[in-house]
Short mmCIF file of C-alpha atoms (C1' of nucleotides) in Angstrom, two decimals:
data_model
loop_
_atom_site.label_atom_id
_atom_site.label_comp_id
_atom_site.label_asym_id
_atom_site.label_seq_id
_atom_site.Cartn_x
_atom_site.Cartn_y
_atom_site.Cartn_z
CA MET A 216 17.04 15.76 21.11
CA SER A 217 16.06 16.22 17.52
CA VAL A 218 14.71 13.25 15.62
CA ARG A 219 16.93 11.45 13.17
CA VAL A 220 15.80 8.38 11.24
CA ARG A 221 17.12 6.39 8.39
CA MET A 222 16.16 3.96 5.72
CA ALA A 223 18.66 1.23 5.11
CA PRO A 224 18.20 -0.67 1.87
CA SER A 225 20.56 -3.39 0.78
CA PRO A 226 21.54 -2.96 -2.86
CA THR A 227 20.31 -6.36 -3.98
CA GLY A 228 17.62 -5.36 -6.45
CA ALA A 229 14.86 -2.90 -7.27
CA LEU A 230 13.24 -1.04 -4.40
CA HIS A 231 10.32 -3.14 -3.28
CA ILE A 232 6.88 -1.88 -2.32
CA GLY A 233 7.43 -2.93 1.28
CA GLY A 234 10.76 -1.16 1.28
CA VAL A 235 9.39 2.17 0.12
CA ARG A 236 6.50 1.93 2.50
CA THR A 237 8.99 1.60 5.36
CA ALA A 238 11.03 4.45 3.89
CA LEU A 239 7.88 6.51 3.65
CA PHE A 240 7.04 6.00 7.32
CA ASN A 241 10.57 7.05 8.25
CA TRP A 242 10.35 10.09 6.05
CA LEU A 243 6.91 11.09 7.30
CA TYR A 244 8.05 10.76 10.88
CA ALA A 245 11.17 12.84 10.27
CA ARG A 246 9.28 15.57 8.47
CA ASN A 247 6.51 15.59 11.04
CA LYS A 248 9.08 16.08 13.80
CA SER A 249 11.22 18.48 11.78
CA GLY A 250 13.98 15.93 12.06
CA GLU A 251 16.37 14.37 9.58
CA PHE A 252 15.90 11.49 7.17
CA LEU A 253 19.07 9.65 6.17
CA VAL A 254 19.79 6.94 3.64
CA ARG A 255 22.29 4.25 4.45
CA ILE A 256 23.23 1.50 2.05
CA GLU A 257 23.79 -1.81 3.79
CA ASN A 258 26.27 -3.41 1.48
CA THR A 259 28.36 -5.64 3.67
CA ASP A 260 27.33 -8.66 1.64
CA THR A 261 29.25 -7.83 -1.49
CA SER A 262 28.39 -11.14 -3.11
CA ARG A 263 24.71 -10.28 -3.40
CA GLU A 264 25.16 -6.74 -4.61
CA VAL A 265 23.41 -5.84 -7.84
CA GLU A 266 24.91 -3.36 -10.27
CA GLY A 267 23.07 -0.05 -10.31
CA ALA A 268 20.77 -0.96 -7.43
CA VAL A 269 21.84 1.98 -5.30
CA GLN A 270 21.09 4.58 -7.93
CA HIS A 271 17.88 2.77 -8.71
CA ALA A 272 16.71 2.96 -5.11
CA LEU A 273 17.57 6.64 -4.86
CA ASP A 274 15.72 7.34 -8.10
CA SER A 275 12.63 5.62 -6.77
CA LEU A 276 12.71 7.65 -3.56
CA ALA A 277 13.20 10.86 -5.48
CA TRP A 278 10.36 10.04 -7.85
CA LEU A 279 8.05 9.64 -4.89
CA GLY A 280 9.22 12.93 -3.48
CA LEU A 281 11.04 11.48 -0.49
CA ASP A 282 14.10 13.63 0.00
CA TRP A 283 17.05 12.82 2.26
CA ASP A 284 19.10 15.23 4.29
CA LYS A 285 22.68 14.04 3.88
CA PRO A 286 24.55 12.18 1.18
CA PRO A 287 23.86 8.42 1.43
CA THR A 288 26.44 6.46 3.39
CA PHE A 289 27.71 2.94 2.85
CA GLN A 290 28.02 0.33 5.52
CA LEU A 291 31.17 -1.07 3.98
CA ASP A 292 32.95 2.24 4.57
CA ARG A 293 32.83 1.60 8.31
CA LEU A 294 34.48 -1.75 8.10
CA ASP A 295 37.55 -0.61 10.03
CA ASP A 296 35.51 1.10 12.72
CA CYS A 297 33.51 -2.07 13.20
CA ARG A 298 36.62 -4.19 13.45
CA ARG A 299 38.09 -1.87 16.05
CA VAL A 300 34.97 -2.08 18.19
CA ALA A 301 34.91 -5.86 17.83
CA GLU A 302 38.47 -6.09 19.04
CA GLN A 303 37.65 -3.89 21.99
CA LEU A 304 34.73 -6.14 22.84
CA VAL A 305 37.09 -9.11 22.78
CA ALA A 306 39.43 -7.22 25.10
CA ASP A 307 36.46 -6.47 27.35
CA GLY A 308 35.67 -10.15 27.48
CA VAL A 309 32.18 -9.88 25.99
CA ALA A 310 33.25 -11.25 22.63
CA TYR A 311 35.60 -14.02 21.63
CA GLU A 312 37.37 -15.44 18.64
CA ASP A 313 35.88 -18.45 16.96
CA GLU A 314 37.52 -20.04 13.93
CA GLY A 315 38.79 -16.73 12.66
CA ALA A 316 35.55 -14.90 13.30
CA ILE A 317 34.63 -12.80 16.29
CA ARG A 318 31.55 -13.77 18.23
CA PHE A 319 29.55 -11.76 20.70
CA ARG A 320 28.60 -13.44 23.94
CA MET A 321 24.86 -13.04 24.42
CA PRO A 322 23.50 -13.17 27.96
CA ASP A 323 22.21 -16.61 28.94
CA GLU A 324 19.72 -15.69 31.59
CA GLY A 325 16.93 -13.19 31.97
CA THR A 326 15.23 -11.38 29.14
CA THR A 327 15.95 -8.59 26.72
CA SER A 328 13.02 -6.31 26.15
CA TRP A 329 12.06 -2.93 24.79
CA VAL A 330 8.99 -0.83 24.30
CA ASP A 331 8.30 -0.81 20.60
CA ALA A 332 6.72 2.40 19.38
CA VAL A 333 4.14 0.55 17.34
CA ARG A 334 3.78 -2.77 19.15
CA GLY A 335 4.31 -2.01 22.80
CA GLU A 336 6.51 -4.11 25.02
CA ILE A 337 8.34 -7.00 23.38
CA SER A 338 10.42 -9.43 25.37
CA PHE A 339 12.81 -12.21 24.38
CA PRO A 340 14.21 -14.85 26.69
CA ASN A 341 17.97 -14.49 26.56
CA GLU A 342 18.48 -18.23 26.38
CA SER A 343 17.00 -18.06 22.88
CA LEU A 344 19.75 -15.68 21.76
CA GLU A 345 22.70 -17.35 20.07
CA ASP A 346 26.19 -15.95 20.28
CA LEU A 347 26.37 -13.70 17.27
CA VAL A 348 29.15 -13.39 14.73
CA LEU A 349 30.27 -9.75 14.70
CA VAL A 350 33.09 -10.01 12.22
CA ARG A 351 33.44 -12.75 9.66
CA ALA A 352 36.63 -14.70 9.19
CA ASP A 353 37.36 -12.55 6.14
CA GLY A 354 37.17 -9.40 8.25
CA ARG A 355 33.81 -8.03 7.08
CA PRO A 356 31.31 -7.12 9.80
CA THR A 357 27.91 -8.82 9.75
CA TYR A 358 24.67 -6.92 9.38
CA ASN A 359 23.60 -7.44 12.98
CA PHE A 360 26.80 -5.82 14.15
CA ALA A 361 27.28 -3.08 11.59
CA SER A 362 23.66 -1.94 11.62
CA PRO A 363 23.33 -1.11 15.33
CA MET A 364 26.83 0.40 15.38
CA GLU A 365 25.95 2.69 12.53
CA ASP A 366 22.75 3.65 14.25
CA VAL A 367 24.87 4.67 17.21
CA TRP A 368 27.46 6.54 15.16
CA ASP A 369 24.85 8.29 13.08
CA GLY A 370 22.91 9.38 16.13
CA ILE A 371 19.74 7.62 14.96
CA THR A 372 16.99 8.32 17.49
CA HIS A 373 14.27 6.12 16.02
CA VAL A 374 14.82 2.88 14.19
CA ILE A 375 11.70 2.44 12.07
CA ARG A 376 11.96 -0.77 10.07
CA GLY A 377 10.06 -3.82 8.88
CA GLU A 378 8.75 -6.40 11.31
CA ASP A 379 11.14 -8.97 9.92
CA HIS A 380 13.72 -7.23 12.11
CA VAL A 381 11.89 -7.81 15.37
CA SER A 382 13.93 -10.86 16.24
CA ASN A 383 17.17 -9.06 15.41
CA THR A 384 16.38 -6.31 17.85
CA PRO A 385 17.29 -8.06 21.12
CA LYS A 386 20.67 -8.99 19.62
CA GLN A 387 21.31 -5.44 18.53
CA ILE A 388 20.20 -4.07 21.86
CA ASN A 389 22.73 -6.24 23.66
CA ILE A 390 25.49 -5.06 21.36
CA ILE A 391 24.63 -1.42 21.86
CA ARG A 392 24.57 -1.92 25.60
CA ALA A 393 27.94 -3.67 25.48
CA VAL A 394 29.54 -0.65 23.83
CA GLY A 395 27.89 1.59 26.38
CA ALA A 396 25.82 3.61 23.94
CA GLU A 397 22.30 4.86 24.25
CA LEU A 398 19.48 2.82 22.71
CA PRO A 399 17.34 4.28 19.96
CA ILE A 400 13.59 3.91 20.06
CA TYR A 401 12.48 0.97 17.94
CA ALA A 402 9.36 0.91 15.81
CA HIS A 403 8.59 -2.20 13.79
CA VAL A 404 6.10 -1.62 11.06
CA PRO A 405 3.98 -4.43 9.62
CA ASN A 406 4.81 -6.21 6.41
CA VAL A 407 2.99 -5.65 3.16
CA MET A 408 1.36 -8.81 1.86
CA GLY A 409 -0.07 -9.80 -1.49
CA SER A 410 -3.79 -9.99 -2.21
CA ASP A 411 -3.96 -13.51 -0.78
CA GLY A 412 -2.33 -12.61 2.50
CA LYS A 413 0.93 -14.24 1.50
CA LYS A 414 4.24 -12.51 1.13
CA LEU A 415 4.06 -10.05 -1.73
CA SER A 416 5.67 -11.53 -4.80
CA LYS A 417 5.68 -11.35 -8.57
CA ARG A 418 2.59 -13.43 -8.98
CA HIS A 419 0.53 -10.74 -7.23
CA GLY A 420 1.51 -8.16 -9.83
CA ALA A 421 4.04 -5.38 -9.81
CA THR A 422 6.21 -5.36 -6.72
CA GLY A 423 8.85 -2.79 -7.60
CA VAL A 424 8.41 0.96 -7.52
CA ASP A 425 9.88 1.13 -11.00
CA GLU A 426 7.22 -1.21 -12.33
CA LEU A 427 4.43 0.82 -10.78
CA ARG A 428 5.93 3.91 -12.31
CA ALA A 429 6.10 2.24 -15.72
CA GLN A 430 2.45 1.28 -15.47
CA GLY A 431 1.54 4.90 -15.17
CA TYR A 432 0.84 5.38 -11.52
CA TYR A 433 1.13 8.96 -10.37
CA ALA A 434 3.65 9.46 -7.59
CA PRO A 435 1.45 11.56 -5.24
CA ALA A 436 -1.31 8.96 -5.51
CA LEU A 437 1.06 6.10 -4.79
CA LEU A 438 2.46 8.02 -1.85
CA ASN A 439 -1.01 8.54 -0.44
CA PHE A 440 -1.92 4.91 -0.97
CA LEU A 441 1.27 3.58 0.61
CA ALA A 442 0.84 5.80 3.65
CA LEU A 443 -2.55 4.24 4.26
CA LEU A 444 -1.11 0.75 4.27
CA GLY A 445 -0.81 0.14 7.97
CA TRP A 446 -1.58 3.67 9.06
CA ALA A 447 -4.64 5.88 9.24
CA PRO A 448 -5.04 9.30 10.84
CA ASP A 449 -8.68 8.59 11.66
CA GLY A 450 -11.38 6.45 10.15
CA GLU A 451 -12.60 8.98 7.65
CA THR A 452 -9.83 10.68 5.72
CA THR A 453 -8.42 8.84 2.72
CA ILE A 454 -7.22 11.43 0.24
CA MET A 455 -4.31 13.35 1.69
CA SER A 456 -1.64 15.50 0.10
CA ARG A 457 2.01 15.09 0.98
CA ASP A 458 1.77 18.01 3.39
CA ALA A 459 -1.35 16.65 5.04
CA LEU A 460 0.34 13.28 5.42
CA VAL A 461 3.37 14.89 7.04
CA GLU A 462 1.24 16.93 9.36
CA ARG A 463 -0.89 14.04 10.56
CA PHE A 464 1.54 11.15 10.68
CA SER A 465 2.27 9.47 13.98
CA LEU A 466 3.79 6.17 14.97
CA GLU A 467 1.04 5.53 17.52
CA HIS A 468 -1.46 5.12 14.72
CA VAL A 469 0.61 2.58 12.82
CA SER A 470 -1.09 -0.79 12.91
CA PRO A 471 0.86 -3.76 14.30
CA SER A 472 -0.65 -6.28 11.90
CA PRO A 473 0.29 -6.97 8.28
CA SER A 474 -1.78 -5.46 5.52
CA GLN A 475 -2.56 -6.57 2.00
CA PHE A 476 -1.67 -4.57 -1.05
CA ASP A 477 -4.92 -3.85 -2.87
CA TYR A 478 -4.29 -2.99 -6.50
CA ASP A 479 -7.95 -2.10 -7.06
CA LYS A 480 -7.86 0.57 -4.43
CA LEU A 481 -4.58 1.91 -5.77
CA ASP A 482 -6.14 2.17 -9.23
CA TRP A 483 -9.10 4.02 -7.82
CA MET A 484 -6.91 6.44 -5.92
CA ASN A 485 -4.67 6.99 -8.91
CA GLY A 486 -7.74 7.91 -10.93
CA VAL A 487 -8.88 10.32 -8.24
CA TYR A 488 -5.54 12.13 -8.34
CA LEU A 489 -5.31 12.19 -12.11
CA ARG A 490 -8.82 13.53 -12.52
CA ALA A 491 -8.23 16.24 -9.96
CA LEU A 492 -5.34 17.68 -11.99
CA PRO A 493 -5.88 20.93 -13.93
CA VAL A 494 -6.01 20.01 -17.64
CA ASP A 495 -2.68 21.63 -18.47
CA GLU A 496 -0.94 19.85 -15.67
CA TYR A 497 -2.57 16.59 -16.64
CA ALA A 498 -1.21 17.04 -20.14
CA ASP A 499 2.26 17.70 -18.73
CA VAL A 500 2.13 14.57 -16.62
CA LEU A 501 0.84 12.47 -19.49
CA LEU A 502 3.44 13.79 -21.89
CA ALA A 503 6.27 13.22 -19.42
CA TYR A 504 5.08 9.67 -18.88
CA LEU A 505 4.87 8.88 -22.58
CA ARG A 506 8.32 10.31 -23.23
CA GLU A 507 9.66 8.25 -20.36
CA GLN A 508 8.14 5.20 -22.01
CA ASP A 509 9.77 6.13 -25.31
CA TYR A 510 6.69 7.12 -27.26
CA ASP A 511 7.69 9.73 -29.82
CA TRP A 512 4.10 10.76 -30.60
CA ASP A 513 3.39 14.33 -31.50
CA GLU A 514 3.34 16.60 -28.48
CA GLN A 515 0.55 18.85 -29.68
CA LEU A 516 -1.67 15.90 -30.39
CA ILE A 517 -0.92 14.34 -27.02
CA ARG A 518 -1.84 17.58 -25.30
CA ALA A 519 -5.01 17.86 -27.36
CA ALA A 520 -5.94 14.27 -26.52
CA ALA A 521 -5.31 14.69 -22.80
CA PRO A 522 -8.71 16.20 -21.96
CA LEU A 523 -10.44 13.39 -23.84
CA VAL A 524 -8.91 10.72 -21.64
CA GLN A 525 -8.53 12.37 -18.27
CA GLU A 526 -11.88 11.16 -16.97
CA LYS A 527 -11.60 7.82 -18.69
CA ILE A 528 -8.37 6.19 -17.64
CA ALA A 529 -7.10 5.49 -14.16
CA LYS A 530 -3.49 4.88 -15.12
CA LEU A 531 -1.34 6.74 -17.62
CA GLY A 532 -0.29 3.37 -18.99
CA GLU A 533 -3.76 2.90 -20.44
CA PHE A 534 -3.30 5.80 -22.80
CA PRO A 535 -1.52 4.05 -25.68
CA ALA A 536 -4.20 1.38 -25.98
CA PHE A 537 -7.05 3.80 -25.37
CA ALA A 538 -6.05 6.72 -27.56
CA GLY A 539 -3.40 5.17 -29.80
CA PHE A 540 -5.74 5.35 -32.80
CA LEU A 541 -5.03 9.08 -32.92
CA PHE A 542 -1.36 8.39 -33.54
CA HIS A 543 -1.23 5.33 -35.73
CA ASP A 544 -3.32 3.45 -38.29
CA VAL A 545 -6.02 1.09 -37.17
CA GLU A 546 -7.20 -2.09 -38.76
CA ALA A 547 -10.27 -1.52 -40.89
CA SER A 548 -13.21 -3.36 -39.38
CA VAL A 549 -16.96 -3.32 -39.71
CA ASP A 550 -19.63 -4.05 -37.20
CA GLY A 551 -22.82 -5.22 -38.90
CA ASP A 552 -23.60 -3.76 -42.32
CA GLY A 553 -21.65 -0.78 -43.52
CA ALA A 554 -24.64 1.44 -44.17
CA VAL A 555 -24.23 3.77 -41.16
CA VAL A 556 -20.53 4.01 -41.74
CA ALA A 557 -21.02 4.98 -45.36
CA ALA A 558 -23.70 7.49 -44.45
CA ALA A 559 -21.43 8.95 -41.77
CA ARG A 560 -18.65 9.34 -44.29
CA ASP A 561 -20.95 11.20 -46.66
CA ALA A 562 -22.22 13.44 -43.88
CA LEU A 563 -18.72 14.38 -42.77
CA ALA A 564 -17.20 14.77 -46.20
CA GLU A 565 -18.15 18.41 -46.64
CA LEU A 566 -18.97 19.33 -43.07
CA GLU A 567 -18.00 22.83 -41.98
CA PRO A 568 -16.76 23.59 -39.44
CA PHE A 569 -15.18 20.28 -38.58
CA THR A 570 -15.75 20.57 -34.84
CA ALA A 571 -16.98 18.13 -32.26
CA GLU A 572 -20.21 20.01 -31.96
CA ALA A 573 -20.93 20.08 -35.68
CA ILE A 574 -19.83 16.46 -36.04
CA GLU A 575 -22.25 15.42 -33.35
CA SER A 576 -25.17 17.21 -35.03
CA ALA A 577 -24.32 15.74 -38.39
CA LEU A 578 -24.01 12.21 -37.09
CA ARG A 579 -27.17 12.43 -35.04
CA ALA A 580 -28.98 13.53 -38.16
CA VAL A 581 -27.61 10.48 -39.96
CA LEU A 582 -28.92 8.18 -37.25
CA GLU A 583 -32.27 9.90 -37.36
CA THR A 584 -32.54 9.36 -41.09
CA LEU A 585 -31.65 5.70 -40.75
CA GLY A 586 -33.94 5.26 -37.76
CA LEU A 587 -31.14 4.06 -35.49
CA LYS A 588 -30.78 4.52 -31.79
CA PRO A 589 -27.61 6.22 -30.63
CA ARG A 590 -26.38 3.02 -29.05
CA GLN A 591 -26.79 1.07 -32.30
CA GLY A 592 -25.66 3.78 -34.67
CA PHE A 593 -22.59 5.22 -33.04
CA GLN A 594 -20.92 1.94 -32.27
CA PRO A 595 -20.14 0.93 -35.89
CA ILE A 596 -18.80 4.41 -36.52
CA ARG A 597 -16.67 4.25 -33.40
CA ILE A 598 -15.23 0.92 -34.39
CA ALA A 599 -14.48 2.12 -37.92
CA VAL A 600 -12.78 5.28 -36.71
CA THR A 601 -10.99 4.11 -33.56
CA GLY A 602 -10.65 0.40 -34.25
CA SER A 603 -12.16 -0.37 -30.87
CA LYS A 604 -15.47 -0.73 -29.10
CA ILE A 605 -14.08 1.36 -26.29
CA SER A 606 -12.77 4.84 -26.90
CA PRO A 607 -12.80 8.45 -25.82
CA GLY A 608 -15.82 10.54 -26.84
CA LEU A 609 -16.54 9.86 -30.51
CA PHE A 610 -17.10 13.41 -31.73
CA GLU A 611 -14.07 14.88 -30.03
CA SER A 612 -12.02 11.97 -31.29
CA ILE A 613 -13.13 12.56 -34.86
CA GLU A 614 -12.37 16.25 -34.63
CA LEU A 615 -8.86 15.48 -33.38
CA LEU A 616 -8.30 12.81 -36.00
CA GLY A 617 -9.15 15.28 -38.71
CA ARG A 618 -11.33 15.01 -41.74
CA GLU A 619 -8.89 13.26 -44.02
CA THR A 620 -8.04 10.36 -41.73
CA THR A 621 -11.60 10.00 -40.54
CA LEU A 622 -12.98 9.76 -44.06
CA ALA A 623 -10.28 7.29 -45.03
CA ARG A 624 -11.12 5.02 -42.11
CA LEU A 625 -14.85 5.28 -42.68
CA SER A 626 -14.36 4.44 -46.36
CA ALA A 627 -12.16 1.49 -45.56
CA ALA A 628 -14.79 0.13 -43.17
CA ALA A 629 -17.71 0.81 -45.48
"C1'" G B 93 10.68 -28.01 16.17
"C1'" C B 94 11.92 -23.43 19.05
"C1'" C B 95 11.32 -17.94 19.77
"C1'" C B 96 8.55 -13.36 18.79
"C1'" C B 97 4.32 -10.85 17.07
"C1'" C B 98 -0.69 -10.18 15.22
"C1'" A B 99 -6.28 -10.94 14.99
"C1'" U B 100 -13.07 -5.50 13.35
"C1'" C B 101 -16.86 -6.25 6.56
"C1'" G B 102 -13.61 -9.72 0.57
"C1'" A B 103 -9.54 -5.40 1.22
"C1'" C B 104 -7.49 -0.82 3.92
"C1'" U B 105 -9.10 0.84 8.45
"C1'" A B 106 -11.96 4.00 12.77
"C1'" G B 107 -12.84 2.28 17.56
"C1'" C B 108 -8.21 2.92 22.98
"C1'" G B 109 -15.08 0.00 28.92
"C1'" G B 110 -20.89 2.82 28.13
"C1'" U B 111 -22.14 7.97 22.69
"C1'" C B 112 -21.33 0.98 18.34
"C1'" C B 113 -27.92 -3.64 17.24
"C1'" A B 114 -19.91 -1.03 14.99
"C1'" G B 115 -18.38 4.37 11.22
"C1'" G B 116 -15.43 5.70 6.55
"C1'" U B 117 -12.99 4.25 1.89
"C1'" C B 118 -12.05 0.43 -2.08
"C1'" G B 119 -14.43 -3.70 -4.12
"C1'" C B 120 -19.07 -6.02 -5.06
"C1'" G B 121 -24.73 -5.78 -6.36
"C1'" G B 122 -28.90 -2.65 -8.01
"C1'" C B 123 -30.93 1.85 -10.04
"C1'" C B 124 -30.22 6.72 -12.51
"C1'" C B 125 -27.35 9.42 -16.21
"C1'" U B 126 -25.36 8.02 -20.98
"C1'" U B 127 -22.56 7.61 -28.16
"C1'" U B 128 -18.82 3.05 -25.95
"C1'" C B 129 -15.79 3.10 -21.64
"C1'" A B 130 -15.23 5.78 -17.60
"C1'" A B 131 -16.73 9.54 -14.31
"C1'" G B 132 -20.88 11.17 -11.35
"C1'" G B 133 -25.54 10.56 -8.27
"C1'" C B 134 -28.69 7.39 -5.20
"C1'" C B 135 -29.56 2.76 -2.68
"C1'" G B 136 -27.77 -1.74 -0.88
"C1'" U B 137 -24.60 -6.17 0.64
"C1'" C B 138 -20.84 -7.75 4.04
"C1'" G B 139 -17.43 -7.77 9.84
"C1'" C B 140 -15.91 -7.44 16.03
"C1'" A B 141 -12.27 -15.66 14.71
"C1'" C B 142 -13.85 -19.07 18.87
"C1'" G B 143 -14.21 -20.32 24.19
"C1'" G B 144 -13.69 -18.83 29.04
"C1'" G B 145 -13.21 -14.97 32.57
"C1'" U B 146 -13.10 -9.49 34.81
"C1'" U B 147 -17.07 -5.68 35.05
"C1'" C B 148 -23.37 -2.89 36.44
"C1'" G B 149 -21.56 -2.83 31.29
"C1'" A B 150 -16.49 -5.55 26.48
"C1'" A B 151 -15.15 -4.93 19.63
"C1'" U B 152 -12.46 -2.51 23.54
"C1'" C B 153 -9.16 -5.57 29.66
"C1'" C B 154 -7.14 -10.85 31.10
"C1'" C B 155 -6.38 -16.24 29.93
"C1'" G B 156 -6.75 -20.18 26.50
"C1'" U B 157 -7.83 -22.21 21.55
"C1'" U B 158 -7.64 -21.53 16.47
"C1'" G B 159 -5.81 -18.92 12.41
"C1'" G B 160 -2.14 -15.70 10.21
"C1'" G B 161 2.66 -13.27 9.95
"C1'" G B 162 7.87 -12.79 11.19
"C1'" G B 163 12.46 -14.95 12.80
"C1'" C B 164 15.88 -18.96 14.15
"C1'" A B 165 23.16 -17.83 8.73
"C1'" C B 166 30.42 -16.05 9.07
"C1'" C B 167 22.22 -12.96 4.34
"C1'" A B 168 20.45 -8.22 4.97
#
RNA sequence: GCCCCCAUCGACUAGCGGUCCAGGUCGCGGCCCUUUCAAGGCCGUCGCACGGGUUCGAAUCCCGUUGGGGGCACCA
């Protein structure tokens, strides 16, 4: 039988890091097995639904390059089917009415167990299973009823989900058995924790895919990083393309224990991906990011600045602060006495050609004349021109800025 | 409280009884390079939670302790 998996977000907010990681594992498994990856929206709790959350989740998946094979389905659409099954279960004597709701009669003795694809055998004593509400008094099915039924109807072969669902599994297994359907294989993947080992939350930093995107993380890098959270193909390989990830992914190598989200490592990996891009492509990515963030800066200048920053910044979001001086005025400031700055201005005033190479020679000559070491001499010039102690290469920056602006800033500082 | 699960450097992990006085990556420290910041190069630091077994032999298997996580809704 061909593999079919699904991700099942509830539309209650932005897609969370843990949620995409689970989606990613589903997707990788499906692609690895040449199976299908479905998206199902679990929206039976209408009261908690957030406007636009569905589209938001789909956008996040698409941004990461996770494609789905059929139009997304909605749990609420199967309300009638669920009710019908519940009534049948009542007729069969395995469910009963209780204050307007329908409850499923869980077995009282023995155990319910399954072989989890990532954790091995898991067993629950049936006496710990409460009789479960299948259909609420208002007629809406509950999650623990609708979810397994949809898995059955959709022909889901592998239920790959977060470990918070482990304790739901014995309940769902009993329901599926009661309707006489075949059980899927279950795989419970570990949770993603914050840097202190506690549940990932706002205080750890960005927790939504949209936030990560806004900070300038590059989708392929994030994908790679997320895949390595709780999974590793071997002990050596860390940088893997989408295709390599698909080719090597397996449930057996998914770790059963929770892992911490390490922003430092993500930053490093993002830098690795960004630096590896051909310059043109890097410029495209940078430009697209800035437009997405509503910067209306000149395209040609952005493209020209791209090579100056590619090796310097790990996240696209650093660009405005790092190279913004090319696009807007800076506050005039001096570091020490203005002598070098004034001398630099004079040296550049008539310089031809106004290229990085020529600028470097001219400025080095200035330092030589003044008896300054590069470290001492270039810093005041950098601060005058860029408004910051940290910047892209000075000479290239000056060339890009142009003579007029450069001289104006040097004069203002001197 | 009850139920389930997990346990290798600070972090992500490799390891599925001998090839491990434990390997890779991030981070961290040092040095080199250097116009700042990065990047890069070299070197280094740090770990099998603890206690019992099993075995000729255990990071690897079993039991317990401790610690951590998840769950106990007419939420998903």
